[in-house]
Amino acid sequence: MQTTVTKYYNSILNFLVYLAITLLVISDSGVQVFILTMFGPNSRILRKIAFTLLLTKVFCTKYRKKEFFIILPFALLALYNYKIGGNIYGIYNVLIVASLKNIDFSLLFKCAFWGGLATILLLGILSLFQIGGALYLTENFGRGSLETRYCFGLNHPNIWHQTFARCIVYFILGYDKKISWIHLFCIFIINLVAYKFTLSRTGLLCVSIFVILYFFYKYLDKIAYALISKVLIVFMFFFTNTFFIYAYYVLSTKWSPWVVEFSEKFTTGRIFQAVLFIREHPITLWGTPVPDGFVFDFGLLRMLFEYGYICGIIFLIVLAIVFLYSQKHNLGIITCVSVFVSLYSLYEAPIIGRAPNNISVFFIALLIYNFNKINSESNFKK
């Protein structure tokens, strides 16, 4: 009898997490902006409900001493970061990771996918009737001429494509046992069609790379898990991030024509934009919110700005450990997600700083709870 009661009790607690993550995905997929546009205050109502649900799960969960003393210092650090720098996202990250004990990741990502997809479809339909955000925008997006790009109610085409891209990742993570090469081909084509509407080169690139990597790890595992492949993917992972930081450093200290050309051509001025912003608002030890009215898209540096050097660098180290852990233990699906998030964060701000946008945060739980098997990885563990 006690076992049955315990089982139902744990099921209810786990349901709170599935519901909370779904609400966060819905909020971050455009509903928060929709509420702000249409009604003004209380735009974060879904996030507040999700916060309460996650907090309930954490307080009602029994942790081992090792797990507790790993989570505790990060929780205290996140709370101090919020008190000094005003960064709430660190608290959300710690809370989400702490709540993931005994969670079925496959079901979790299915909930995230359907929540995100429903939101995209609903806001897109509403935009057709001029309710909420615009259906499309016609303006100069920094490419030297006027363009008409569709955003389907999410206020910017890049934001829509990023939200769409996250839905694709959620879908593959949740349904990877049933995914075939035909599904991957269809996703690849759908992403191309989406690009025709949004003209988001970042979305096209990041989703394409994710799908291709996924295909290799699923069907060409001998190649993907070979030592030379591991060395290459690790090199590319760290080199890409380091190169962007180097380009930022060069523009911050001296004028370099080739870096300026790179910034304008391949990042649509994002690196130079970050230089101008941080010259006026330097990164602090404990972070500070981005002032209203400022646009700052270089996600990696924006995360450091909001988190501060101390928490930001710790966060990046933890994400790097997750990536290296996936390489060591042949968890290809985590490698795919890490590369996706890392590459996207060089161009867009929202995806790296907080979960569920930063999907890699979910896998930090692997380092704490030491899952022997996660449903969404079963086809990748060799």
PDB file of N, CA, C and O in Angstrom, residues 10-64:
ATOM      1  N   ASN A  10       4.981  10.387  -6.311  1.00  0.00           N
ATOM      2  CA  ASN A  10       6.070  10.749  -7.229  1.00  0.00           C
ATOM      3  C   ASN A  10       5.542  11.114  -8.615  1.00  0.00           C
ATOM      4  O   ASN A  10       6.074  12.007  -9.273  1.00  0.00           O
ATOM      5  N   SER A  11       4.488  10.429  -9.050  1.00  0.00           N
ATOM      6  CA  SER A  11       3.892  10.736 -10.352  1.00  0.00           C
ATOM      7  C   SER A  11       3.312  12.147 -10.376  1.00  0.00           C
ATOM      8  O   SER A  11       3.443  12.874 -11.360  1.00  0.00           O
ATOM      9  N   ILE A  12       2.684  12.538  -9.275  1.00  0.00           N
ATOM     10  CA  ILE A  12       2.123  13.892  -9.182  1.00  0.00           C
ATOM     11  C   ILE A  12       3.234  14.935  -9.212  1.00  0.00           C
ATOM     12  O   ILE A  12       3.141  15.956  -9.908  1.00  0.00           O
ATOM     13  N   LEU A  13       4.306  14.665  -8.479  1.00  0.00           N
ATOM     14  CA  LEU A  13       5.440  15.597  -8.468  1.00  0.00           C
ATOM     15  C   LEU A  13       6.058  15.725  -9.861  1.00  0.00           C
ATOM     16  O   LEU A  13       6.402  16.830 -10.303  1.00  0.00           O
ATOM     17  N   ASN A  14       6.205  14.597 -10.545  1.00  0.00           N
ATOM     18  CA  ASN A  14       6.767  14.628 -11.894  1.00  0.00           C
ATOM     19  C   ASN A  14       5.849  15.368 -12.859  1.00  0.00           C
ATOM     20  O   ASN A  14       6.317  16.089 -13.747  1.00  0.00           O
ATOM     21  N   PHE A  15       4.543  15.199 -12.684  1.00  0.00           N
ATOM     22  CA  PHE A  15       3.575  15.920 -13.518  1.00  0.00           C
ATOM     23  C   PHE A  15       3.749  17.431 -13.371  1.00  0.00           C
ATOM     24  O   PHE A  15       3.613  18.181 -14.350  1.00  0.00           O
ATOM     25  N   LEU A  16       4.059  17.890 -12.162  1.00  0.00           N
ATOM     26  CA  LEU A  16       4.287  19.318 -11.944  1.00  0.00           C
ATOM     27  C   LEU A  16       5.438  19.824 -12.821  1.00  0.00           C
ATOM     28  O   LEU A  16       5.385  20.938 -13.346  1.00  0.00           O
ATOM     29  N   VAL A  17       6.469  18.988 -12.970  1.00  0.00           N
ATOM     30  CA  VAL A  17       7.627  19.383 -13.788  1.00  0.00           C
ATOM     31  C   VAL A  17       7.246  19.432 -15.265  1.00  0.00           C
ATOM     32  O   VAL A  17       7.583  20.396 -15.972  1.00  0.00           O
ATOM     33  N   TYR A  18       6.536  18.394 -15.741  1.00  0.00           N
ATOM     34  CA  TYR A  18       6.121  18.388 -17.148  1.00  0.00           C
ATOM     35  C   TYR A  18       5.256  19.611 -17.457  1.00  0.00           C
ATOM     36  O   TYR A  18       5.422  20.259 -18.499  1.00  0.00           O
ATOM     37  N   LEU A  19       4.343  19.932 -16.544  1.00  0.00           N
ATOM     38  CA  LEU A  19       3.472  21.092 -16.739  1.00  0.00           C
ATOM     39  C   LEU A  19       4.266  22.391 -16.699  1.00  0.00           C
ATOM     40  O   LEU A  19       4.063  23.282 -17.528  1.00  0.00           O
ATOM     41  N   ALA A  20       5.189  22.487 -15.754  1.00  0.00           N
ATOM     42  CA  ALA A  20       5.994  23.704 -15.602  1.00  0.00           C
ATOM     43  C   ALA A  20       6.853  23.967 -16.842  1.00  0.00           C
ATOM     44  O   ALA A  20       6.904  25.097 -17.346  1.00  0.00           O
ATOM     45  N   ILE A  21       7.525  22.925 -17.337  1.00  0.00           N
ATOM     46  CA  ILE A  21       8.372  23.097 -18.520  1.00  0.00           C
ATOM     47  C   ILE A  21       7.520  23.457 -19.735  1.00  0.00           C
ATOM     48  O   ILE A  21       7.898  24.306 -20.550  1.00  0.00           O
ATOM     49  N   THR A  22       6.341  22.845 -19.854  1.00  0.00           N
ATOM     50  CA  THR A  22       5.436  23.186 -20.960  1.00  0.00           C
ATOM     51  C   THR A  22       5.028  24.652 -20.883  1.00  0.00           C
ATOM     52  O   THR A  22       5.018  25.359 -21.909  1.00  0.00           O
ATOM     53  N   LEU A  23       4.724  25.144 -19.689  1.00  0.00           N
ATOM     54  CA  LEU A  23       4.345  26.552 -19.519  1.00  0.00           C
ATOM     55  C   LEU A  23       5.507  27.489 -19.857  1.00  0.00           C
ATOM     56  O   LEU A  23       5.314  28.543 -20.475  1.00  0.00           O
ATOM     57  N   LEU A  24       6.713  27.092 -19.467  1.00  0.00           N
ATOM     58  CA  LEU A  24       7.885  27.916 -19.792  1.00  0.00           C
ATOM     59  C   LEU A  24       8.121  27.972 -21.303  1.00  0.00           C
ATOM     60  O   LEU A  24       8.436  29.028 -21.851  1.00  0.00           O
ATOM     61  N   VAL A  25       7.974  26.823 -21.964  1.00  0.00           N
ATOM     62  CA  VAL A  25       8.142  26.783 -23.414  1.00  0.00           C
ATOM     63  C   VAL A  25       7.078  27.643 -24.090  1.00  0.00           C
ATOM     64  O   VAL A  25       7.376  28.422 -25.006  1.00  0.00           O
ATOM     65  N   ILE A  26       5.838  27.534 -23.644  1.00  0.00           N
ATOM     66  CA  ILE A  26       4.752  28.344 -24.204  1.00  0.00           C
ATOM     67  C   ILE A  26       5.036  29.827 -24.010  1.00  0.00           C
ATOM     68  O   ILE A  26       4.883  30.639 -24.939  1.00  0.00           O
ATOM     69  N   SER A  27       5.481  30.188 -22.817  1.00  0.00           N
ATOM     70  CA  SER A  27       5.796  31.588 -22.534  1.00  0.00           C
ATOM     71  C   SER A  27       6.916  32.105 -23.423  1.00  0.00           C
ATOM     72  O   SER A  27       6.821  33.178 -24.016  1.00  0.00           O
ATOM     73  N   ASP A  28       7.993  31.311 -23.539  1.00  0.00           N
ATOM     74  CA  ASP A  28       9.156  31.733 -24.328  1.00  0.00           C
ATOM     75  C   ASP A  28       8.943  31.587 -25.830  1.00  0.00           C
ATOM     76  O   ASP A  28       9.770  32.062 -26.614  1.00  0.00           O
ATOM     77  N   SER A  29       7.863  30.938 -26.231  1.00  0.00           N
ATOM     78  CA  SER A  29       7.576  30.785 -27.657  1.00  0.00           C
ATOM     79  C   SER A  29       6.717  31.934 -28.196  1.00  0.00           C
ATOM     80  O   SER A  29       6.266  31.875 -29.336  1.00  0.00           O
ATOM     81  N   GLY A  30       6.490  32.944 -27.385  1.00  0.00           N
ATOM     82  CA  GLY A  30       5.800  34.130 -27.872  1.00  0.00           C
ATOM     83  C   GLY A  30       4.610  34.588 -27.064  1.00  0.00           C
ATOM     84  O   GLY A  30       4.138  35.723 -27.226  1.00  0.00           O
ATOM     85  N   VAL A  31       4.118  33.736 -26.156  1.00  0.00           N
ATOM     86  CA  VAL A  31       2.927  34.104 -25.383  1.00  0.00           C
ATOM     87  C   VAL A  31       3.225  35.260 -24.428  1.00  0.00           C
ATOM     88  O   VAL A  31       2.381  36.137 -24.217  1.00  0.00           O
ATOM     89  N   GLN A  32       4.423  35.272 -23.843  1.00  0.00           N
ATOM     90  CA  GLN A  32       4.776  36.366 -22.941  1.00  0.00           C
ATOM     91  C   GLN A  32       4.723  37.705 -23.661  1.00  0.00           C
ATOM     92  O   GLN A  32       4.166  38.685 -23.148  1.00  0.00           O
ATOM     93  N   VAL A  33       5.284  37.765 -24.863  1.00  0.00           N
ATOM     94  CA  VAL A  33       5.254  38.998 -25.656  1.00  0.00           C
ATOM     95  C   VAL A  33       3.825  39.314 -26.086  1.00  0.00           C
ATOM     96  O   VAL A  33       3.410  40.480 -26.102  1.00  0.00           O
ATOM     97  N   PHE A  34       3.050  38.273 -26.419  1.00  0.00           N
ATOM     98  CA  PHE A  34       1.656  38.467 -26.825  1.00  0.00           C
ATOM     99  C   PHE A  34       0.841  39.102 -25.695  1.00  0.00           C
ATOM    100  O   PHE A  34       0.074  40.051 -25.909  1.00  0.00           O
ATOM    101  N   ILE A  35       1.009  38.573 -24.477  1.00  0.00           N
ATOM    102  CA  ILE A  35       0.285  39.121 -23.329  1.00  0.00           C
ATOM    103  C   ILE A  35       0.704  40.562 -23.077  1.00  0.00           C
ATOM    104  O   ILE A  35      -0.129  41.440 -22.806  1.00  0.00           O
ATOM    105  N   LEU A  36       2.013  40.828 -23.194  1.00  0.00           N
ATOM    106  CA  LEU A  36       2.517  42.190 -22.993  1.00  0.00           C
ATOM    107  C   LEU A  36       1.940  43.150 -24.022  1.00  0.00           C
ATOM    108  O   LEU A  36       1.546  44.276 -23.709  1.00  0.00           O
ATOM    109  N   THR A  37       1.836  42.687 -25.278  1.00  0.00           N
ATOM    110  CA  THR A  37       1.320  43.531 -26.355  1.00  0.00           C
ATOM    111  C   THR A  37      -0.174  43.802 -26.202  1.00  0.00           C
ATOM    112  O   THR A  37      -0.637  44.929 -26.387  1.00  0.00           O
ATOM    113  N   MET A  38      -0.920  42.758 -25.851  1.00  0.00           N
ATOM    114  CA  MET A  38      -2.376  42.867 -25.824  1.00  0.00           C
ATOM    115  C   MET A  38      -2.924  43.385 -24.492  1.00  0.00           C
ATOM    116  O   MET A  38      -3.919  44.111 -24.465  1.00  0.00           O
ATOM    117  N   PHE A  39      -2.266  43.025 -23.387  1.00  0.00           N
ATOM    118  CA  PHE A  39      -2.854  43.330 -22.083  1.00  0.00           C
ATOM    119  C   PHE A  39      -1.946  44.149 -21.174  1.00  0.00           C
ATOM    120  O   PHE A  39      -2.409  44.665 -20.155  1.00  0.00           O
ATOM    121  N   GLY A  40      -0.659  44.227 -21.521  1.00  0.00           N
ATOM    122  CA  GLY A  40       0.240  45.038 -20.712  1.00  0.00           C
ATOM    123  C   GLY A  40       0.845  44.273 -19.551  1.00  0.00           C
ATOM    124  O   GLY A  40       1.737  43.440 -19.746  1.00  0.00           O
ATOM    125  N   PRO A  41       0.366  44.500 -18.313  1.00  0.00           N
ATOM    126  CA  PRO A  41       0.994  43.878 -17.143  1.00  0.00           C
ATOM    127  C   PRO A  41       0.747  42.368 -17.078  1.00  0.00           C
ATOM    128  O   PRO A  41      -0.056  41.818 -17.820  1.00  0.00           O
ATOM    129  N   ASN A  42       1.451  41.746 -16.137  1.00  0.00           N
ATOM    130  CA  ASN A  42       1.324  40.300 -15.879  1.00  0.00           C
ATOM    131  C   ASN A  42       1.718  39.439 -17.077  1.00  0.00           C
ATOM    132  O   ASN A  42       1.208  38.331 -17.242  1.00  0.00           O
ATOM    133  N   SER A  43       2.639  39.935 -17.908  1.00  0.00           N
ATOM    134  CA  SER A  43       3.065  39.151 -19.070  1.00  0.00           C
ATOM    135  C   SER A  43       3.866  37.920 -18.656  1.00  0.00           C
ATOM    136  O   SER A  43       4.000  36.972 -19.425  1.00  0.00           O
ATOM    137  N   ARG A  44       4.401  37.920 -17.427  1.00  0.00           N
ATOM    138  CA  ARG A  44       5.212  36.792 -16.952  1.00  0.00           C
ATOM    139  C   ARG A  44       4.397  35.815 -16.101  1.00  0.00           C
ATOM    140  O   ARG A  44       4.967  35.032 -15.342  1.00  0.00           O
ATOM    141  N   ILE A  45       3.094  35.861 -16.217  1.00  0.00           N
ATOM    142  CA  ILE A  45       2.241  35.043 -15.366  1.00  0.00           C
ATOM    143  C   ILE A  45       2.523  33.550 -15.525  1.00  0.00           C
ATOM    144  O   ILE A  45       2.559  32.798 -14.548  1.00  0.00           O
ATOM    145  N   LEU A  46       2.768  33.098 -16.772  1.00  0.00           N
ATOM    146  CA  LEU A  46       3.052  31.671 -16.998  1.00  0.00           C
ATOM    147  C   LEU A  46       4.376  31.269 -16.358  1.00  0.00           C
ATOM    148  O   LEU A  46       4.504  30.167 -15.801  1.00  0.00           O
ATOM    149  N   ARG A  47       5.364  32.159 -16.429  1.00  0.00           N
ATOM    150  CA  ARG A  47       6.662  31.870 -15.822  1.00  0.00           C
ATOM    151  C   ARG A  47       6.537  31.799 -14.298  1.00  0.00           C
ATOM    152  O   ARG A  47       7.201  30.983 -13.652  1.00  0.00           O
ATOM    153  N   LYS A  48       5.703  32.654 -13.728  1.00  0.00           N
ATOM    154  CA  LYS A  48       5.519  32.638 -12.272  1.00  0.00           C
ATOM    155  C   LYS A  48       4.831  31.356 -11.819  1.00  0.00           C
ATOM    156  O   LYS A  48       5.194  30.777 -10.790  1.00  0.00           O
ATOM    157  N   ILE A  49       3.841  30.915 -12.592  1.00  0.00           N
ATOM    158  CA  ILE A  49       3.174  29.646 -12.271  1.00  0.00           C
ATOM    159  C   ILE A  49       4.165  28.490 -12.373  1.00  0.00           C
ATOM    160  O   ILE A  49       4.227  27.618 -11.500  1.00  0.00           O
ATOM    161  N   ALA A  50       4.957  28.484 -13.451  1.00  0.00           N
ATOM    162  CA  ALA A  50       5.955  27.429 -13.647  1.00  0.00           C
ATOM    163  C   ALA A  50       6.979  27.432 -12.518  1.00  0.00           C
ATOM    164  O   ALA A  50       7.388  26.367 -12.026  1.00  0.00           O
ATOM    165  N   PHE A  51       7.389  28.620 -12.102  1.00  0.00           N
ATOM    166  CA  PHE A  51       8.357  28.750 -11.003  1.00  0.00           C
ATOM    167  C   PHE A  51       7.810  28.098  -9.734  1.00  0.00           C
ATOM    168  O   PHE A  51       8.515  27.344  -9.047  1.00  0.00           O
ATOM    169  N   THR A  52       6.540  28.364  -9.438  1.00  0.00           N
ATOM    170  CA  THR A  52       5.905  27.799  -8.249  1.00  0.00           C
ATOM    171  C   THR A  52       5.832  26.280  -8.330  1.00  0.00           C
ATOM    172  O   THR A  52       6.105  25.568  -7.345  1.00  0.00           O
ATOM    173  N   LEU A  53       5.488  25.749  -9.506  1.00  0.00           N
ATOM    174  CA  LEU A  53       5.393  24.303  -9.689  1.00  0.00           C
ATOM    175  C   LEU A  53       6.754  23.636  -9.515  1.00  0.00           C
ATOM    176  O   LEU A  53       6.867  22.587  -8.853  1.00  0.00           O
ATOM    177  N   LEU A  54       7.785  24.224 -10.099  1.00  0.00           N
ATOM    178  CA  LEU A  54       9.130  23.656  -9.981  1.00  0.00           C
ATOM    179  C   LEU A  54       9.622  23.709  -8.546  1.00  0.00           C
ATOM    180  O   LEU A  54      10.245  22.764  -8.050  1.00  0.00           O
ATOM    181  N   LEU A  55       9.345  24.815  -7.886  1.00  0.00           N
ATOM    182  CA  LEU A  55       9.761  24.964  -6.490  1.00  0.00           C
ATOM    183  C   LEU A  55       9.078  23.912  -5.612  1.00  0.00           C
ATOM    184  O   LEU A  55       9.711  23.335  -4.714  1.00  0.00           O
ATOM    185  N   THR A  56       7.804  23.652  -5.876  1.00  0.00           N
ATOM    186  CA  THR A  56       7.074  22.619  -5.135  1.00  0.00           C
ATOM    187  C   THR A  56       7.714  21.254  -5.334  1.00  0.00           C
ATOM    188  O   THR A  56       7.902  20.497  -4.367  1.00  0.00           O
ATOM    189  N   LYS A  57       8.076  20.944  -6.587  1.00  0.00           N
ATOM    190  CA  LYS A  57       8.720  19.650  -6.874  1.00  0.00           C
ATOM    191  C   LYS A  57      10.042  19.522  -6.126  1.00  0.00           C
ATOM    192  O   LYS A  57      10.347  18.468  -5.541  1.00  0.00           O
ATOM    193  N   VAL A  58      10.836  20.589  -6.106  1.00  0.00           N
ATOM    194  CA  VAL A  58      12.142  20.548  -5.459  1.00  0.00           C
ATOM    195  C   VAL A  58      11.999  20.356  -3.952  1.00  0.00           C
ATOM    196  O   VAL A  58      12.691  19.529  -3.344  1.00  0.00           O
ATOM    197  N   PHE A  59      11.096  21.098  -3.335  1.00  0.00           N
ATOM    198  CA  PHE A  59      10.921  21.005  -1.886  1.00  0.00           C
ATOM    199  C   PHE A  59      10.332  19.665  -1.449  1.00  0.00           C
ATOM    200  O   PHE A  59      10.526  19.242  -0.305  1.00  0.00           O
ATOM    201  N   CYS A  60       9.630  18.989  -2.351  1.00  0.00           N
ATOM    202  CA  CYS A  60       8.994  17.709  -2.009  1.00  0.00           C
ATOM    203  C   CYS A  60       9.825  16.507  -2.458  1.00  0.00           C
ATOM    204  O   CYS A  60       9.392  15.357  -2.302  1.00  0.00           O
ATOM    205  N   THR A  61      10.995  16.750  -3.022  1.00  0.00           N
ATOM    206  CA  THR A  61      11.850  15.666  -3.513  1.00  0.00           C
ATOM    207  C   THR A  61      12.948  15.351  -2.497  1.00  0.00           C
ATOM    208  O   THR A  61      13.547  16.255  -1.917  1.00  0.00           O
ATOM    209  N   LYS A  62      13.193  14.077  -2.307  1.00  0.00           N
ATOM    210  CA  LYS A  62      14.250  13.645  -1.405  1.00  0.00           C
ATOM    211  C   LYS A  62      15.536  13.442  -2.198  1.00  0.00           C
ATOM    212  O   LYS A  62      15.577  12.662  -3.144  1.00  0.00           O
ATOM    213  N   TYR A  63      16.583  14.162  -1.798  1.00  0.00           N
ATOM    214  CA  TYR A  63      17.860  14.090  -2.510  1.00  0.00           C
ATOM    215  C   TYR A  63      18.888  13.349  -1.665  1.00  0.00           C
ATOM    216  O   TYR A  63      18.839  13.384  -0.423  1.00  0.00           O
ATOM    217  N   ARG A  64      19.808  12.705  -2.338  1.00  0.00           N
ATOM    218  CA  ARG A  64      20.947  12.137  -1.639  1.00  0.00           C
ATOM    219  C   ARG A  64      21.854  13.275  -1.176  1.00  0.00           C
ATOM    220  O   ARG A  64      21.811  14.370  -1.715  1.00  0.00           O
TER     221      ARG A  64
END
